[in-house]
Amino acid sequence: MGKEMQYLMIKRVEHVGIIVSNMEESINFYCNLFDFNVEMKQNTGKKELVFLSHSGLPGFEIELIRDLEQTNDYSEHGLVNHLAFVVDDIEDVVECCKQKGVNLEVGKIKRGMKGRKTMRFKGPNGEVLQLVEERK
């Protein structure tokens, strides 16, 4: 027999699913602000699903999920607290958002635990997003 496994061998994060109320608004937000592209659309009759990919993040997708029928409360499944993106310059991203007409309802730019600049804001469905600027 082989060596006993002490922990799961995770290779990478594959995707994150975000529950949305307005699919087109959500697609526009992630595509126009973060340069994601629509990879695939599917309508199961109960749910509308859209997968977004990014050329700079091979193998990672954002799955947008819109319920077409009344469903159970998602809180019984647990919720993701936030999704963080690494950027070169937070101030440049904020300026780019202003130019694109995106209101980030920007919080304060803070120094995180690892000394990096961070900023949290909400996406179009209330999802918490975070920008992380690595130390220069």
PDB file of C-alpha atoms in Angstrom:
ATOM      1  CA  MET A   1       0.000   0.000   0.000  1.00  0.00           C
ATOM      2  CA  GLY A   2       1.022   3.586  -0.634  1.00  0.00           C
ATOM      3  CA  LYS A   3       1.717   6.348   1.817  1.00  0.00           C
ATOM      4  CA  GLU A   4      -1.258   7.348   3.976  1.00  0.00           C
ATOM      5  CA  MET A   5      -2.720  10.669   2.854  1.00  0.00           C
ATOM      6  CA  GLN A   6      -2.605  13.358   5.556  1.00  0.00           C
ATOM      7  CA  TYR A   7      -4.684  15.940   3.642  1.00  0.00           C
ATOM      8  CA  LEU A   8      -6.465  16.419   0.337  1.00  0.00           C
ATOM      9  CA  MET A   9      -4.147  17.128  -2.574  1.00  0.00           C
ATOM     10  CA  ILE A  10      -5.647  20.323  -3.993  1.00  0.00           C
ATOM     11  CA  LYS A  11      -4.133  21.431  -7.286  1.00  0.00           C
ATOM     12  CA  ARG A  12      -5.972  24.734  -7.841  1.00  0.00           C
ATOM     13  CA  VAL A  13      -9.262  26.575  -7.449  1.00  0.00           C
ATOM     14  CA  GLU A  14     -11.475  25.638 -10.422  1.00  0.00           C
ATOM     15  CA  HIS A  15     -14.428  28.008 -10.113  1.00  0.00           C
ATOM     16  CA  VAL A  16     -16.578  29.989  -7.740  1.00  0.00           C
ATOM     17  CA  GLY A  17     -20.374  30.126  -8.022  1.00  0.00           C
ATOM     18  CA  ILE A  18     -22.198  33.405  -7.410  1.00  0.00           C
ATOM     19  CA  ILE A  19     -25.986  33.620  -7.038  1.00  0.00           C
ATOM     20  CA  VAL A  20     -27.253  36.548  -9.110  1.00  0.00           C
ATOM     21  CA  SER A  21     -30.602  38.285  -9.511  1.00  0.00           C
ATOM     22  CA  ASN A  22     -29.873  40.031 -12.831  1.00  0.00           C
ATOM     23  CA  MET A  23     -27.791  37.916 -15.215  1.00  0.00           C
ATOM     24  CA  GLU A  24     -27.072  40.585 -17.846  1.00  0.00           C
ATOM     25  CA  GLU A  25     -26.013  43.141 -15.237  1.00  0.00           C
ATOM     26  CA  SER A  26     -23.711  40.554 -13.646  1.00  0.00           C
ATOM     27  CA  ILE A  27     -22.172  39.514 -16.975  1.00  0.00           C
ATOM     28  CA  ASN A  28     -21.542  43.159 -17.885  1.00  0.00           C
ATOM     29  CA  PHE A  29     -20.000  43.860 -14.478  1.00  0.00           C
ATOM     30  CA  TYR A  30     -17.445  41.040 -14.568  1.00  0.00           C
ATOM     31  CA  CYS A  31     -16.708  41.334 -18.300  1.00  0.00           C
ATOM     32  CA  ASN A  32     -16.419  45.132 -18.458  1.00  0.00           C
ATOM     33  CA  LEU A  33     -14.665  45.670 -15.148  1.00  0.00           C
ATOM     34  CA  PHE A  34     -12.401  42.614 -14.862  1.00  0.00           C
ATOM     35  CA  ASP A  35     -12.125  41.549 -18.528  1.00  0.00           C
ATOM     36  CA  PHE A  36     -13.793  38.153 -18.059  1.00  0.00           C
ATOM     37  CA  ASN A  37     -15.337  36.512 -21.144  1.00  0.00           C
ATOM     38  CA  VAL A  38     -18.510  34.454 -21.463  1.00  0.00           C
ATOM     39  CA  GLU A  39     -17.344  30.871 -21.885  1.00  0.00           C
ATOM     40  CA  MET A  40     -20.677  29.055 -21.826  1.00  0.00           C
ATOM     41  CA  LYS A  41     -24.389  29.705 -21.200  1.00  0.00           C
ATOM     42  CA  GLN A  42     -26.927  27.090 -20.146  1.00  0.00           C
ATOM     43  CA  ASN A  43     -30.597  27.168 -19.200  1.00  0.00           C
ATOM     44  CA  THR A  44     -31.763  24.079 -17.310  1.00  0.00           C
ATOM     45  CA  GLY A  45     -35.346  25.287 -17.000  1.00  0.00           C
ATOM     46  CA  LYS A  46     -34.817  25.779 -13.269  1.00  0.00           C
ATOM     47  CA  LYS A  47     -31.584  27.771 -13.423  1.00  0.00           C
ATOM     48  CA  GLU A  48     -29.758  30.016 -15.844  1.00  0.00           C
ATOM     49  CA  LEU A  49     -26.001  29.375 -15.704  1.00  0.00           C
ATOM     50  CA  VAL A  50     -23.198  31.416 -17.251  1.00  0.00           C
ATOM     51  CA  PHE A  51     -19.521  30.533 -16.956  1.00  0.00           C
ATOM     52  CA  LEU A  52     -16.987  33.348 -17.267  1.00  0.00           C
ATOM     53  CA  SER A  53     -13.301  32.792 -17.980  1.00  0.00           C
ATOM     54  CA  HIS A  54     -10.271  35.090 -17.993  1.00  0.00           C
ATOM     55  CA  SER A  55      -7.183  34.774 -20.177  1.00  0.00           C
ATOM     56  CA  GLY A  56      -4.937  35.697 -17.232  1.00  0.00           C
ATOM     57  CA  LEU A  57      -6.465  33.021 -14.989  1.00  0.00           C
ATOM     58  CA  PRO A  58      -6.283  29.774 -16.956  1.00  0.00           C
ATOM     59  CA  GLY A  59      -8.440  27.013 -15.507  1.00  0.00           C
ATOM     60  CA  PHE A  60     -10.477  29.355 -13.270  1.00  0.00           C
ATOM     61  CA  GLU A  61     -14.075  30.371 -13.933  1.00  0.00           C
ATOM     62  CA  ILE A  62     -16.813  32.379 -12.285  1.00  0.00           C
ATOM     63  CA  GLU A  63     -20.161  30.593 -12.481  1.00  0.00           C
ATOM     64  CA  LEU A  64     -23.110  32.985 -12.380  1.00  0.00           C
ATOM     65  CA  ILE A  65     -26.309  31.259 -11.216  1.00  0.00           C
ATOM     66  CA  ARG A  66     -29.789  32.758 -11.551  1.00  0.00           C
ATOM     67  CA  ASP A  67     -32.761  30.815 -10.244  1.00  0.00           C
ATOM     68  CA  LEU A  68     -35.709  30.747 -12.643  1.00  0.00           C
ATOM     69  CA  GLU A  69     -37.980  29.128 -10.050  1.00  0.00           C
ATOM     70  CA  GLN A  70     -38.431  29.771  -6.352  1.00  0.00           C
ATOM     71  CA  THR A  71     -35.792  27.797  -4.477  1.00  0.00           C
ATOM     72  CA  ASN A  72     -34.767  26.987  -0.933  1.00  0.00           C
ATOM     73  CA  ASP A  73     -32.805  29.488   1.066  1.00  0.00           C
ATOM     74  CA  TYR A  74     -29.143  29.236   0.110  1.00  0.00           C
ATOM     75  CA  SER A  75     -28.077  29.901   3.697  1.00  0.00           C
ATOM     76  CA  GLU A  76     -28.535  26.201   4.468  1.00  0.00           C
ATOM     77  CA  HIS A  77     -25.647  25.500   2.075  1.00  0.00           C
ATOM     78  CA  GLY A  78     -23.250  28.065   3.536  1.00  0.00           C
ATOM     79  CA  LEU A  79     -22.061  31.216   1.856  1.00  0.00           C
ATOM     80  CA  VAL A  80     -18.704  32.333   0.522  1.00  0.00           C
ATOM     81  CA  ASN A  81     -17.538  35.421   2.424  1.00  0.00           C
ATOM     82  CA  HIS A  82     -15.724  37.165  -0.444  1.00  0.00           C
ATOM     83  CA  LEU A  83     -13.816  36.742  -3.703  1.00  0.00           C
ATOM     84  CA  ALA A  84     -10.418  38.463  -3.965  1.00  0.00           C
ATOM     85  CA  PHE A  85      -8.530  39.542  -7.084  1.00  0.00           C
ATOM     86  CA  VAL A  86      -4.832  40.486  -7.171  1.00  0.00           C
ATOM     87  CA  VAL A  87      -4.223  43.770  -9.014  1.00  0.00           C
ATOM     88  CA  ASP A  88      -1.116  45.802  -9.811  1.00  0.00           C
ATOM     89  CA  ASP A  89      -2.433  49.111  -8.434  1.00  0.00           C
ATOM     90  CA  ILE A  90      -5.653  49.568  -6.453  1.00  0.00           C
ATOM     91  CA  GLU A  91      -5.838  53.303  -7.115  1.00  0.00           C
ATOM     92  CA  ASP A  92      -5.608  52.655 -10.879  1.00  0.00           C
ATOM     93  CA  VAL A  93      -8.473  50.141 -10.640  1.00  0.00           C
ATOM     94  CA  VAL A  94     -10.637  52.657  -8.765  1.00  0.00           C
ATOM     95  CA  GLU A  95      -9.907  55.290 -11.434  1.00  0.00           C
ATOM     96  CA  CYS A  96     -10.669  52.800 -14.225  1.00  0.00           C
ATOM     97  CA  CYS A  97     -14.003  52.012 -12.562  1.00  0.00           C
ATOM     98  CA  LYS A  98     -14.885  55.703 -12.413  1.00  0.00           C
ATOM     99  CA  GLN A  99     -14.071  56.056 -16.120  1.00  0.00           C
ATOM    100  CA  LYS A 100     -16.321  53.071 -16.919  1.00  0.00           C
ATOM    101  CA  GLY A 101     -19.138  54.512 -14.824  1.00  0.00           C
ATOM    102  CA  VAL A 102     -18.927  51.738 -12.221  1.00  0.00           C
ATOM    103  CA  ASN A 103     -19.679  52.911  -8.689  1.00  0.00           C
ATOM    104  CA  LEU A 104     -17.685  50.682  -6.377  1.00  0.00           C
ATOM    105  CA  GLU A 105     -19.012  52.269  -3.195  1.00  0.00           C
ATOM    106  CA  VAL A 106     -15.362  52.129  -2.295  1.00  0.00           C
ATOM    107  CA  GLY A 107     -14.392  51.455   1.258  1.00  0.00           C
ATOM    108  CA  LYS A 108     -11.112  52.613   2.653  1.00  0.00           C
ATOM    109  CA  ILE A 109      -7.945  51.193   1.200  1.00  0.00           C
ATOM    110  CA  LYS A 110      -6.290  49.378   4.093  1.00  0.00           C
ATOM    111  CA  ARG A 111      -3.128  47.425   4.774  1.00  0.00           C
ATOM    112  CA  GLY A 112      -3.859  43.729   5.138  1.00  0.00           C
ATOM    113  CA  MET A 113      -2.206  41.253   7.472  1.00  0.00           C
ATOM    114  CA  LYS A 114       0.593  40.595   4.990  1.00  0.00           C
ATOM    115  CA  GLY A 115       1.279  44.301   4.467  1.00  0.00           C
ATOM    116  CA  ARG A 116      -0.572  44.442   1.161  1.00  0.00           C
ATOM    117  CA  LYS A 117      -3.078  47.135   0.207  1.00  0.00           C
ATOM    118  CA  THR A 118      -6.635  45.785   0.179  1.00  0.00           C
ATOM    119  CA  MET A 119     -10.054  47.205  -0.547  1.00  0.00           C
ATOM    120  CA  ARG A 120     -13.498  45.625  -0.383  1.00  0.00           C
ATOM    121  CA  PHE A 121     -16.582  46.569  -2.390  1.00  0.00           C
ATOM    122  CA  LYS A 122     -19.831  44.974  -3.504  1.00  0.00           C
ATOM    123  CA  GLY A 123     -20.702  43.499  -6.875  1.00  0.00           C
ATOM    124  CA  PRO A 124     -24.097  43.970  -8.526  1.00  0.00           C
ATOM    125  CA  ASN A 125     -25.716  41.191  -6.443  1.00  0.00           C
ATOM    126  CA  GLY A 126     -24.298  42.240  -3.093  1.00  0.00           C
ATOM    127  CA  GLU A 127     -21.390  39.795  -3.338  1.00  0.00           C
ATOM    128  CA  VAL A 128     -18.319  41.047  -1.491  1.00  0.00           C
ATOM    129  CA  LEU A 129     -15.292  41.478  -3.740  1.00  0.00           C
ATOM    130  CA  GLN A 130     -11.797  42.407  -2.647  1.00  0.00           C
ATOM    131  CA  LEU A 131      -8.857  43.896  -4.489  1.00  0.00           C
ATOM    132  CA  VAL A 132      -5.396  42.976  -3.219  1.00  0.00           C
ATOM    133  CA  GLU A 133      -2.306  44.896  -4.285  1.00  0.00           C
ATOM    134  CA  GLU A 134       0.863  42.946  -3.672  1.00  0.00           C
ATOM    135  CA  ARG A 135       3.726  44.752  -1.974  1.00  0.00           C
ATOM    136  CA  LYS A 136       5.910  46.695  -4.324  1.00  0.00           C
TER     137      LYS A 136
END
